[in-house]
Coordinates of C-alpha atoms in Angstrom, one line a residue:
M1 CA 0.0 0.0 0.0
V2 CA 1.4 3.4 -1.0
M3 CA 0.3 5.9 1.6
I4 CA 0.6 9.6 2.0
R5 CA 0.0 10.8 5.6
K6 CA -2.3 13.7 6.2
T7 CA -1.0 15.7 9.1
S8 CA -4.2 17.6 9.9
K9 CA -6.9 15.8 11.8
W10 CA -10.4 15.8 10.6
T11 CA -12.9 18.0 12.4
F12 CA -16.3 16.8 13.6
S13 CA -19.7 18.5 13.6
L14 CA -22.1 15.7 14.6
T15 CA -22.5 14.8 18.2
L16 CA -25.4 12.4 18.3
L17 CA -24.4 9.3 20.2
A18 CA -26.7 7.1 18.1
A19 CA -25.0 8.4 15.0
V20 CA -21.6 6.8 15.7
L21 CA -21.1 6.5 12.0
A22 CA -21.6 10.2 11.4
A23 CA -19.3 11.1 14.3
T24 CA -16.6 8.8 13.1
L25 CA -16.8 9.4 9.4
F26 CA -19.1 11.9 7.9
G27 CA -18.3 14.7 10.4
G28 CA -14.7 14.1 9.8
F29 CA -14.8 14.0 6.0
Y30 CA -17.1 16.9 5.4
G31 CA -16.9 19.0 8.6
N32 CA -18.6 22.4 8.4
R33 CA -18.3 22.4 4.6
L34 CA -21.0 19.9 4.1
F35 CA -23.7 21.3 6.4
G36 CA -25.0 24.5 4.9
S37 CA -24.3 23.3 1.4
P38 CA -27.0 22.4 -1.2
M39 CA -26.4 18.7 -0.2
Q40 CA -27.4 19.4 3.4
S41 CA -31.0 18.3 3.2
D42 CA -30.4 15.1 1.4
V43 CA -27.4 14.1 3.5
N44 CA -29.3 14.8 6.8
K45 CA -32.2 12.7 5.5
R46 CA -29.9 9.8 4.8
L47 CA -28.2 10.1 8.2
K48 CA -31.6 10.1 9.8
E49 CA -32.5 6.9 8.1
Y50 CA -29.2 5.4 9.1
T51 CA -29.6 6.4 12.8
D52 CA -33.2 5.1 12.9
L53 CA -32.0 1.8 11.5
L54 CA -29.1 1.6 13.9
D55 CA -31.4 2.3 16.8
A56 CA -33.9 -0.3 15.8
V57 CA -31.3 -3.0 15.3
T58 CA -29.5 -2.4 18.6
K59 CA -32.8 -2.3 20.5
N60 CA -34.5 -5.3 18.9
A61 CA -31.9 -7.8 17.7
P62 CA -32.3 -11.2 19.4
E63 CA -28.8 -10.9 21.0
E64 CA -27.2 -7.8 22.4
I65 CA -24.4 -6.6 20.0
G66 CA -22.5 -3.4 20.4
A67 CA -23.3 -0.5 18.1
D68 CA -19.6 -0.3 17.0
K69 CA -19.9 -3.7 15.3
F70 CA -22.8 -2.6 13.2
V71 CA -21.3 0.7 12.4
Y72 CA -17.9 -0.7 11.4
S73 CA -19.5 -3.3 9.2
S74 CA -21.6 -0.7 7.5
I75 CA -18.5 1.5 6.9
D76 CA -16.7 -1.5 5.4
G77 CA -19.7 -2.1 3.1
M78 CA -19.8 1.6 2.0
L79 CA -16.0 1.7 1.2
R80 CA -16.2 -1.6 -0.7
T81 CA -18.1 0.4 -3.4
L82 CA -15.0 2.4 -4.1
D83 CA -11.9 0.1 -4.6
P84 CA -10.1 -2.7 -2.8
H85 CA -7.6 -0.5 -1.1
T86 CA -9.8 2.1 0.6
T87 CA -10.0 0.8 4.1
F88 CA -11.5 1.8 7.5
L89 CA -9.0 1.1 10.2
E90 CA -10.5 0.3 13.6
P91 CA -8.5 1.8 16.5
K92 CA -6.3 -1.3 17.1
E93 CA -5.7 -1.8 13.4
Y94 CA -4.7 1.9 13.0
A95 CA -2.4 1.7 16.0
D96 CA -0.7 -1.4 14.6
M97 CA -0.2 0.2 11.2
Q98 CA 1.4 3.2 12.9
D99 CA 3.7 1.0 14.8
R100 CA 4.8 -0.8 11.6
Q101 CA 5.4 2.5 9.8
K102 CA 7.4 4.0 12.7
G103 CA 9.6 1.0 12.7
S104 CA 9.2 -0.2 16.3
F105 CA 6.8 -1.5 18.9
Y106 CA 7.0 -2.7 22.5
G107 CA 7.2 -6.4 23.2
L108 CA 9.5 -9.4 23.6
G109 CA 11.4 -9.6 20.3
I110 CA 10.3 -13.0 18.9
L111 CA 8.9 -14.2 15.6
V112 CA 6.1 -16.7 16.3
T113 CA 3.8 -18.8 14.2
K114 CA 1.4 -21.7 14.8
R115 CA 2.8 -25.1 14.0
N116 CA 1.0 -28.3 14.8
D117 CA -1.6 -26.1 16.7
Q118 CA 1.2 -24.8 19.0
I119 CA 2.5 -21.3 19.3
T120 CA 6.0 -21.8 18.2
V121 CA 9.0 -19.5 18.2
I122 CA 10.6 -19.1 14.7
T123 CA 13.5 -17.0 16.0
P124 CA 14.3 -14.5 18.7
L125 CA 15.5 -11.1 17.4
E126 CA 19.1 -10.2 18.2
G127 CA 19.5 -7.9 21.2
T128 CA 15.9 -8.1 22.4
P129 CA 14.6 -9.2 25.8
A130 CA 13.7 -12.7 24.4
A131 CA 17.2 -13.2 23.0
R132 CA 18.8 -12.1 26.3
L133 CA 16.8 -14.6 28.2
G134 CA 17.8 -17.4 25.9
I135 CA 14.5 -18.1 24.2
R136 CA 15.3 -20.4 21.2
A137 CA 13.8 -21.3 17.8
G138 CA 11.4 -24.2 18.3
D139 CA 10.3 -23.2 21.9
V140 CA 6.6 -23.5 22.3
I141 CA 4.8 -20.8 24.3
S142 CA 2.3 -22.9 26.4
E143 CA 1.0 -20.1 28.7
I144 CA 0.7 -16.4 28.8
E145 CA -0.2 -14.8 32.2
G146 CA -1.5 -18.2 33.3
V147 CA -3.7 -18.6 30.3
P148 CA -3.0 -21.7 28.1
T149 CA -2.4 -20.8 24.5
D150 CA -3.9 -24.0 23.1
D151 CA -7.2 -22.2 22.2
L152 CA -5.8 -18.8 21.3
T153 CA -5.3 -17.5 17.8
L154 CA -2.0 -16.2 16.7
D155 CA -3.3 -12.7 16.7
E156 CA -4.6 -13.1 20.3
V157 CA -1.2 -14.4 21.4
V158 CA 0.6 -11.4 19.7
K159 CA -1.8 -9.0 21.4
R160 CA -1.1 -10.5 24.8
L161 CA 2.7 -10.4 24.3
K162 CA 2.8 -6.8 23.2
G163 CA 2.3 -4.0 25.7
P164 CA 3.7 -0.8 27.2
K165 CA 7.4 -0.3 27.5
G166 CA 8.8 -1.5 30.9
T167 CA 5.8 -3.7 31.8
T168 CA 6.3 -7.4 32.4
V169 CA 4.7 -10.5 30.9
H170 CA 4.9 -14.0 32.4
I171 CA 5.0 -16.9 30.1
K172 CA 5.8 -20.6 30.1
I173 CA 7.7 -22.4 27.3
M174 CA 8.1 -26.0 26.4
R175 CA 11.5 -26.9 25.0
V176 CA 12.8 -30.0 23.2
G177 CA 14.7 -32.2 25.7
I178 CA 13.2 -30.6 28.9
K179 CA 10.1 -32.3 30.4
E180 CA 8.8 -29.5 32.6
P181 CA 7.6 -26.1 31.3
I182 CA 10.1 -23.3 31.8
P183 CA 8.6 -20.2 33.5
L184 CA 10.0 -16.8 32.3
T185 CA 9.3 -13.2 33.3
I186 CA 10.2 -10.8 30.5
V187 CA 10.3 -7.0 30.6
R188 CA 8.8 -5.5 27.4
A189 CA 11.1 -3.2 25.5
A190 CA 11.2 -1.3 22.2
I191 CA 11.5 -3.9 19.4
P192 CA 12.8 -2.6 16.0
T193 CA 10.8 -3.8 13.1
N194 CA 13.5 -3.7 10.5
S195 CA 12.5 -2.9 7.0
I196 CA 15.6 -4.6 5.6
S197 CA 15.3 -8.1 6.7
N198 CA 18.5 -9.5 5.1
M199 CA 21.7 -8.4 3.6
L200 CA 24.7 -10.4 2.6
M201 CA 27.3 -11.2 0.0
L202 CA 25.9 -13.8 -2.4
R203 CA 29.4 -14.4 -3.8
P204 CA 32.5 -12.3 -4.0
G205 CA 31.7 -8.9 -5.4
V206 CA 27.9 -9.5 -5.4
G207 CA 25.8 -8.0 -2.7
Y208 CA 22.2 -8.8 -1.8
I209 CA 19.6 -6.7 0.1
R210 CA 16.0 -7.7 0.8
I211 CA 13.6 -4.9 1.6
K212 CA 10.4 -6.5 3.2
D213 CA 8.3 -3.2 3.4
F214 CA 8.7 0.5 3.2
T215 CA 8.6 2.4 6.5
A216 CA 10.0 5.5 8.1
T217 CA 13.3 3.6 8.7
T218 CA 13.8 2.1 5.3
V219 CA 16.1 4.7 3.7
R220 CA 18.3 4.9 6.8
E221 CA 18.6 1.1 6.9
L222 CA 19.4 1.0 3.2
D223 CA 22.2 3.6 3.7
E224 CA 23.7 1.4 6.4
A225 CA 23.3 -1.8 4.4
I226 CA 25.0 -0.3 1.3
E227 CA 28.0 0.9 3.4
K228 CA 28.5 -2.5 5.1
L229 CA 28.4 -4.4 1.8
K230 CA 30.8 -1.9 0.2
E231 CA 33.2 -2.6 3.0
Q232 CA 32.9 -6.3 2.0
G233 CA 33.7 -5.6 -1.6
M234 CA 30.3 -5.2 -3.2
Q235 CA 30.6 -4.3 -6.9
K236 CA 27.1 -5.5 -8.0
L237 CA 23.7 -5.6 -6.2
V238 CA 20.7 -7.8 -6.2
L239 CA 17.7 -5.9 -4.7
D240 CA 15.1 -8.3 -3.6
L241 CA 11.6 -6.9 -3.3
R242 CA 9.7 -10.2 -3.4
G243 CA 6.8 -10.4 -1.1
N244 CA 7.1 -6.6 -0.3
P245 CA 3.5 -5.2 0.0
G246 CA 4.6 -1.6 -0.1
G247 CA 4.3 1.1 2.5
L248 CA 5.2 4.8 2.6
L249 CA 5.6 6.7 -0.7
D250 CA 8.4 8.8 0.7
A251 CA 10.4 5.7 1.5
A252 CA 10.0 4.4 -2.0
V253 CA 11.2 7.7 -3.4
G254 CA 14.2 7.6 -1.0
V255 CA 15.1 4.1 -2.1
A256 CA 14.9 4.9 -5.8
D257 CA 17.1 8.0 -5.1
H258 CA 20.0 5.7 -4.4
F259 CA 20.0 4.4 -8.0
L260 CA 18.9 7.3 -10.2
D261 CA 20.4 10.7 -11.3
K262 CA 19.2 13.8 -9.4
G263 CA 16.1 15.1 -11.1
Q264 CA 15.0 11.9 -12.8
M265 CA 11.4 11.1 -12.5
I266 CA 10.5 8.4 -10.0
V267 CA 6.7 8.5 -10.0
Y268 CA 3.9 11.0 -10.4
T269 CA 0.4 11.0 -9.0
K270 CA -2.9 12.2 -10.5
G271 CA -6.4 12.3 -9.0
R272 CA -9.6 14.2 -9.1
T273 CA -8.5 17.2 -7.1
P274 CA -5.7 19.6 -8.0
D275 CA -3.6 18.9 -4.9
S276 CA -3.5 15.2 -5.8
A277 CA -1.3 15.8 -8.8
Q278 CA 2.4 15.7 -7.7
D279 CA 5.7 14.8 -9.3
Y280 CA 8.3 12.9 -7.3
T281 CA 11.8 13.2 -8.8
A282 CA 15.1 11.9 -7.4
P283 CA 16.2 14.5 -4.9
G284 CA 19.8 13.6 -5.1
K285 CA 20.2 13.3 -1.3
H286 CA 22.1 10.0 -1.6
Q287 CA 25.3 9.3 -3.7
K288 CA 24.2 7.3 -6.7
L289 CA 25.1 3.7 -6.4
D290 CA 26.8 3.4 -9.8
M291 CA 27.1 -0.4 -10.2
P292 CA 25.2 -3.1 -12.0
L293 CA 21.8 -3.6 -10.5
V294 CA 19.1 -6.4 -10.7
V295 CA 15.7 -6.1 -9.0
V296 CA 13.8 -9.2 -8.1
V297 CA 10.0 -9.1 -7.9
N298 CA 7.1 -11.6 -7.6
R299 CA 3.3 -11.6 -7.2
G300 CA 3.7 -10.4 -3.7
S301 CA 5.5 -7.2 -4.7
A302 CA 3.0 -4.4 -4.7
S303 CA 2.6 -0.6 -4.5
A304 CA 5.8 1.1 -3.3
S305 CA 7.8 -2.0 -4.5
E306 CA 6.3 -1.5 -7.9
I307 CA 7.2 2.2 -7.9
V308 CA 10.9 1.4 -7.2
A309 CA 10.9 -1.4 -9.8
G310 CA 9.0 0.6 -12.3
A311 CA 11.4 3.6 -12.0
I312 CA 14.5 1.4 -12.4
Q313 CA 12.9 -0.4 -15.4
D314 CA 11.7 2.8 -17.1
H315 CA 15.1 4.5 -16.8
D316 CA 16.9 1.3 -17.8
R317 CA 19.0 1.6 -14.7
G318 CA 18.9 -2.2 -14.2
L319 CA 17.0 -5.3 -15.1
V320 CA 13.9 -6.6 -13.4
V321 CA 13.8 -10.4 -12.9
G322 CA 11.1 -12.7 -11.5
E323 CA 7.3 -12.8 -11.9
T324 CA 4.8 -10.1 -12.8
S325 CA 4.1 -8.0 -9.7
W326 CA 0.8 -7.6 -8.0
G327 CA -0.5 -4.5 -9.9
K328 CA -1.5 -1.8 -7.4
G329 CA -1.4 1.7 -8.9
L330 CA -3.6 3.5 -6.3
V331 CA -2.4 5.9 -3.7
Q332 CA -4.0 6.1 -0.3
S333 CA -4.0 9.2 2.0
V334 CA -4.3 8.1 5.6
Y335 CA -6.6 10.3 7.8
T336 CA -6.8 10.2 11.6
L337 CA -10.4 10.0 12.8
Q338 CA -11.9 10.5 16.2
Y339 CA -11.7 7.7 18.8
G340 CA -8.4 6.5 17.5
A341 CA -9.7 5.1 14.2
G342 CA -8.2 5.8 10.7
L343 CA -9.2 5.9 7.1
A344 CA -6.9 4.9 4.2
L345 CA -8.7 6.6 1.3
T346 CA -7.7 6.2 -2.3
T347 CA -7.1 9.8 -3.5
S348 CA -5.1 9.4 -6.7
K349 CA -3.4 7.0 -9.1
Y350 CA 0.4 6.8 -9.6
Y351 CA 2.3 6.6 -12.8
T352 CA 5.8 5.4 -13.6
P353 CA 8.2 7.7 -15.5
S354 CA 7.1 6.3 -18.9
G355 CA 3.5 7.2 -18.1
R356 CA 2.1 3.8 -17.2
N357 CA -0.4 3.0 -14.4
I358 CA 0.0 -0.6 -13.5
Q359 CA -3.3 -1.1 -11.5
R360 CA -4.9 -4.4 -12.1
D361 CA -8.6 -4.7 -12.8
Y362 CA -10.7 -4.9 -9.6
S363 CA -14.2 -5.0 -11.0
S364 CA -14.4 -8.3 -9.0
F365 CA -12.9 -8.1 -5.5
Y366 CA -13.0 -11.9 -5.2
D367 CA -10.9 -12.3 -8.4
Y368 CA -8.6 -9.5 -7.3
Y369 CA -7.7 -11.1 -4.0
V370 CA -8.5 -14.8 -4.3
A371 CA -9.4 -16.4 -7.6
D372 CA -6.8 -14.9 -9.9
E373 CA -4.6 -18.1 -10.0
N374 CA -4.3 -21.1 -12.4
E375 CA -4.5 -24.7 -11.4
E376 CA -0.8 -24.7 -10.4
G377 CA -1.4 -21.9 -7.9
Q378 CA 0.4 -19.4 -10.0
A379 CA -1.1 -16.0 -11.0
N380 CA -3.0 -15.7 -14.2
E381 CA -1.1 -13.3 -16.5
I382 CA -2.9 -10.7 -18.6
P383 CA -1.7 -11.4 -22.2
L384 CA 0.8 -8.7 -23.2
K385 CA -1.2 -8.1 -26.5
D386 CA -4.0 -6.8 -24.3
R387 CA -1.9 -4.4 -22.3
K388 CA -1.0 -0.8 -23.4
Q389 CA 2.6 -0.3 -24.5
F390 CA 5.0 2.4 -23.3
K391 CA 8.7 3.0 -23.9
T392 CA 11.7 3.2 -21.5
D393 CA 14.5 5.8 -21.9
T394 CA 16.3 3.6 -24.5
G395 CA 13.1 2.8 -26.3
R396 CA 12.4 -0.7 -24.9
I397 CA 8.7 -1.7 -24.7
V398 CA 7.1 -2.0 -21.2
Y399 CA 3.5 -2.5 -20.4
G400 CA 0.8 -0.7 -18.3
G401 CA -2.0 -2.4 -16.4
G402 CA -1.6 -5.7 -14.5
G403 CA 1.7 -5.0 -12.6
I404 CA 5.3 -4.7 -13.5
T405 CA 6.2 -7.3 -16.1
P406 CA 9.9 -8.4 -15.5
D407 CA 12.5 -8.0 -18.2
V408 CA 13.4 -11.6 -17.5
M409 CA 10.5 -13.9 -16.5
V410 CA 11.4 -16.6 -14.0
K411 CA 8.7 -18.6 -12.3
P412 CA 9.5 -20.7 -9.2
A413 CA 9.2 -24.4 -9.7
P414 CA 5.8 -25.7 -8.4
L415 CA 6.0 -27.5 -5.1
T416 CA 5.6 -31.2 -5.2
R417 CA 3.1 -33.0 -3.0
I418 CA 5.9 -34.4 -0.7
T419 CA 7.4 -30.9 -0.4
Q420 CA 4.1 -29.5 0.6
L421 CA 3.6 -32.2 3.2
L422 CA 7.0 -31.5 4.7
E423 CA 6.1 -27.9 5.1
V424 CA 2.6 -28.4 6.4
R425 CA 3.7 -30.9 9.0
S426 CA 6.8 -28.7 9.9
A427 CA 8.9 -31.9 9.5
I428 CA 12.2 -30.1 8.5
F429 CA 11.7 -27.3 11.0
N430 CA 11.1 -29.7 13.9
Y431 CA 13.9 -32.0 12.9
G432 CA 16.3 -29.0 12.8
V433 CA 15.3 -27.9 16.3
E434 CA 15.8 -31.5 17.6
Y435 CA 19.1 -31.9 15.8
A436 CA 20.5 -28.6 17.2
A437 CA 19.4 -29.6 20.7
K438 CA 21.1 -33.0 20.5
H439 CA 24.3 -31.5 18.9
P440 CA 25.2 -28.4 21.0
G441 CA 28.6 -28.1 19.2
V442 CA 27.1 -27.7 15.7
T443 CA 28.6 -24.9 13.6
K444 CA 27.5 -22.9 10.5
E445 CA 29.9 -25.0 8.5
L446 CA 27.8 -28.2 9.2
A447 CA 27.9 -30.6 6.3
I448 CA 24.7 -32.4 5.5
T449 CA 25.9 -36.0 5.1
P450 CA 24.0 -38.9 3.5
Q451 CA 23.7 -40.2 7.1
I452 CA 21.9 -37.1 8.3
V453 CA 19.5 -37.2 5.2
D454 CA 18.8 -40.9 5.8
E455 CA 18.1 -40.2 9.5
F456 CA 15.7 -37.5 8.4
A457 CA 14.0 -39.8 5.9
R458 CA 13.3 -42.2 8.8
Y459 CA 12.0 -39.2 10.9
A460 CA 9.7 -38.2 8.0
A461 CA 8.5 -41.8 7.5
D462 CA 7.4 -41.8 11.1
K463 CA 5.1 -38.9 10.1
E464 CA 3.7 -40.8 7.2
I465 CA 5.6 -38.8 4.6
A466 CA 6.7 -40.7 1.5
P467 CA 10.3 -41.4 0.4
L468 CA 12.3 -38.3 -0.4
D469 CA 14.6 -39.6 -3.2
D470 CA 13.2 -37.2 -5.8
I471 CA 13.8 -34.1 -3.7
R472 CA 17.0 -35.1 -2.0
R473 CA 19.0 -32.0 -2.9
L474 CA 16.2 -29.7 -1.7
V475 CA 16.0 -31.6 1.6
E476 CA 19.8 -31.2 2.1
R477 CA 19.6 -27.4 1.6
A478 CA 16.5 -27.1 3.8
L479 CA 18.0 -29.3 6.6
K480 CA 21.1 -27.1 6.8
A481 CA 19.0 -23.9 6.8
E482 CA 16.8 -25.2 9.6
I483 CA 19.6 -26.6 11.8
V484 CA 21.6 -23.4 11.5
A485 CA 18.5 -21.3 12.2
A486 CA 17.7 -23.4 15.4
K487 CA 21.3 -22.8 16.6
F488 CA 22.2 -19.3 15.4
G489 CA 18.9 -17.6 14.4
F490 CA 17.0 -17.1 11.2
D491 CA 19.3 -14.5 9.8
A492 CA 22.3 -16.8 10.0
S493 CA 20.3 -19.4 7.9
Y494 CA 19.3 -17.0 5.2
P495 CA 22.2 -17.6 2.8
F496 CA 21.4 -21.3 2.8
R497 CA 17.7 -20.6 2.1
L498 CA 18.7 -18.6 -1.1
Q499 CA 20.6 -21.6 -2.5
G500 CA 18.6 -23.2 -5.2
D501 CA 16.4 -20.1 -5.6
T502 CA 15.9 -20.0 -9.3
Q503 CA 15.0 -16.4 -9.4
I504 CA 18.2 -15.3 -7.5
E505 CA 20.3 -17.7 -9.7
K506 CA 18.9 -16.0 -12.8
A507 CA 19.6 -12.5 -11.3
L508 CA 23.2 -13.5 -10.9
D509 CA 23.4 -14.6 -14.6
V510 CA 22.0 -11.4 -16.1
F511 CA 24.4 -8.8 -14.6
P512 CA 26.3 -8.3 -17.9
E513 CA 23.1 -7.4 -19.6
A514 CA 22.0 -5.1 -16.7
Q515 CA 25.3 -3.3 -16.9
K516 CA 25.2 -2.9 -20.7
L517 CA 21.6 -1.5 -20.5
A518 CA 22.5 1.0 -17.8
M519 CA 25.4 2.3 -20.0
Q520 CA 23.1 2.7 -23.0
A521 CA 20.6 4.6 -20.8
A522 CA 23.4 6.9 -19.6
D523 CA 24.4 7.6 -23.2
V524 CA 20.8 8.4 -24.1
R525 CA 20.6 10.9 -21.2
A526 CA 23.9 12.5 -22.3
H527 CA 23.2 12.7 -26.0
G528 CA 19.4 12.2 -26.5
A529 CA 17.7 9.7 -28.7
P530 CA 14.4 9.7 -30.7
G531 CA 11.5 8.4 -28.5
A532 CA 13.5 8.3 -25.3
N533 CA 12.3 9.9 -22.0
N534 CA 15.5 11.8 -21.3
A535 CA 16.4 12.6 -17.7
G536 CA 12.9 11.7 -16.5
S537 CA 11.0 13.9 -19.0
R538 CA 7.4 12.8 -19.6
A539 CA 7.2 14.3 -23.1
A540 CA 6.5 10.8 -24.5
Q541 CA 4.1 9.6 -21.9
A542 CA 0.8 8.1 -23.1
I543 CA -1.4 9.6 -20.4
P544 CA -1.9 13.4 -20.5
R545 CA -1.6 15.3 -17.3
T546 CA -4.4 17.7 -16.2
Q547 CA -4.6 20.0 -13.3

């Protein structure tokens, strides 16, 4: 989601307690401008109908249900008539979103999931209260403040673990090799929610950075990551935006600024109102990273991710590898409402430097979110012949509508039934936890021997999973990753998780083409070329701009 924050809070002119909807939404949106206008009579009539209906339902429904549930549901229904990304945020949802964007929250510092119906620690975060107390990957949180977690949802568990800074939470954990639950008292502290989840050297001279979302800390984190990788000899960069759902528009502009010349267009927005039309060019605040660049995207790359990938592709700064991205070209302005709620309202569309809007069709919300996949579980692609063509700086053809189409298409291999069973039953994860517990001297240089694989095959057979001969190499890589993660944390295992990643392997192969393309684009900017969009100019764009 690309979002532009609105700093001014909405004002409210309705005070009727029964009209919670009006006090929450209509008063904030229209304020004094609405009442007294020609629309006043009709709007007041509609609000009276709504409050009469709300009063009747709350008084006469067979079960007592809070008015907020009816009101929030009706708001959701109203907003659904607009687009898939205009969203009403209940107070807790809004607070959670603000925490994510600020880059921190107060809690324990663990990543948890539900495995085999148990709340299981994936990894403690380095330097957090959980890590200092020795919580490990594979630990099962069995109780929180005396309440068993068996019947709690993952969201309920997370809510109970988070809390104000300096407060304590009492939990019990079950650990492999220890029969009795271990009671722990943990003091909550500020937990950074890093935007850059992983950075490393893939091979000598080749750096790798994965940005998982765009928040207030993304640009600073990218600065630090680039400097560290330069110190390790980075001469080329793979920028991984797979699974990145987006975030703050300013963060996307800041990231793109690292790769473009000052003044080059990154993105522009256009909506119904004059103030929605804005140009965002590279401000030149960061020294341009003048080295070969490959960006990796997939179906989970959306919004701000697509802005970065689209700007790099349109200016031929690097190559885009992977799968066609999600296709979200709508911009939300986030408004703060009364009672702690919020509204993410679509106020404009964004366009890449070549003039393309890449929003997918959302005439059917169900198809937009759920059904737009083929039998193999991969996204259905809009045929290129049905998409409008645009040109990059060097005159290459790119496409609008339906997401960012990669320069090099690489689809991941479909998962076999056995691979899916191993994942669903957490077989490799659980084996890795048990192996690390039994071998306290294990190191990151662990070699996965045939004996280890055979032992795991027997372990899997006990869980009624078929022989693993056809996926032996995949199992070897996964076993090493999970054993290292159990012992040293998830980040330490990440290099092994990238091994065998077909999209990353292709990214490494296309660096010569990426470098050649960037040189051609630089020559176009220096000397000009027919049909090219020089230095971010939108003279050749296909969509006219109106004020």
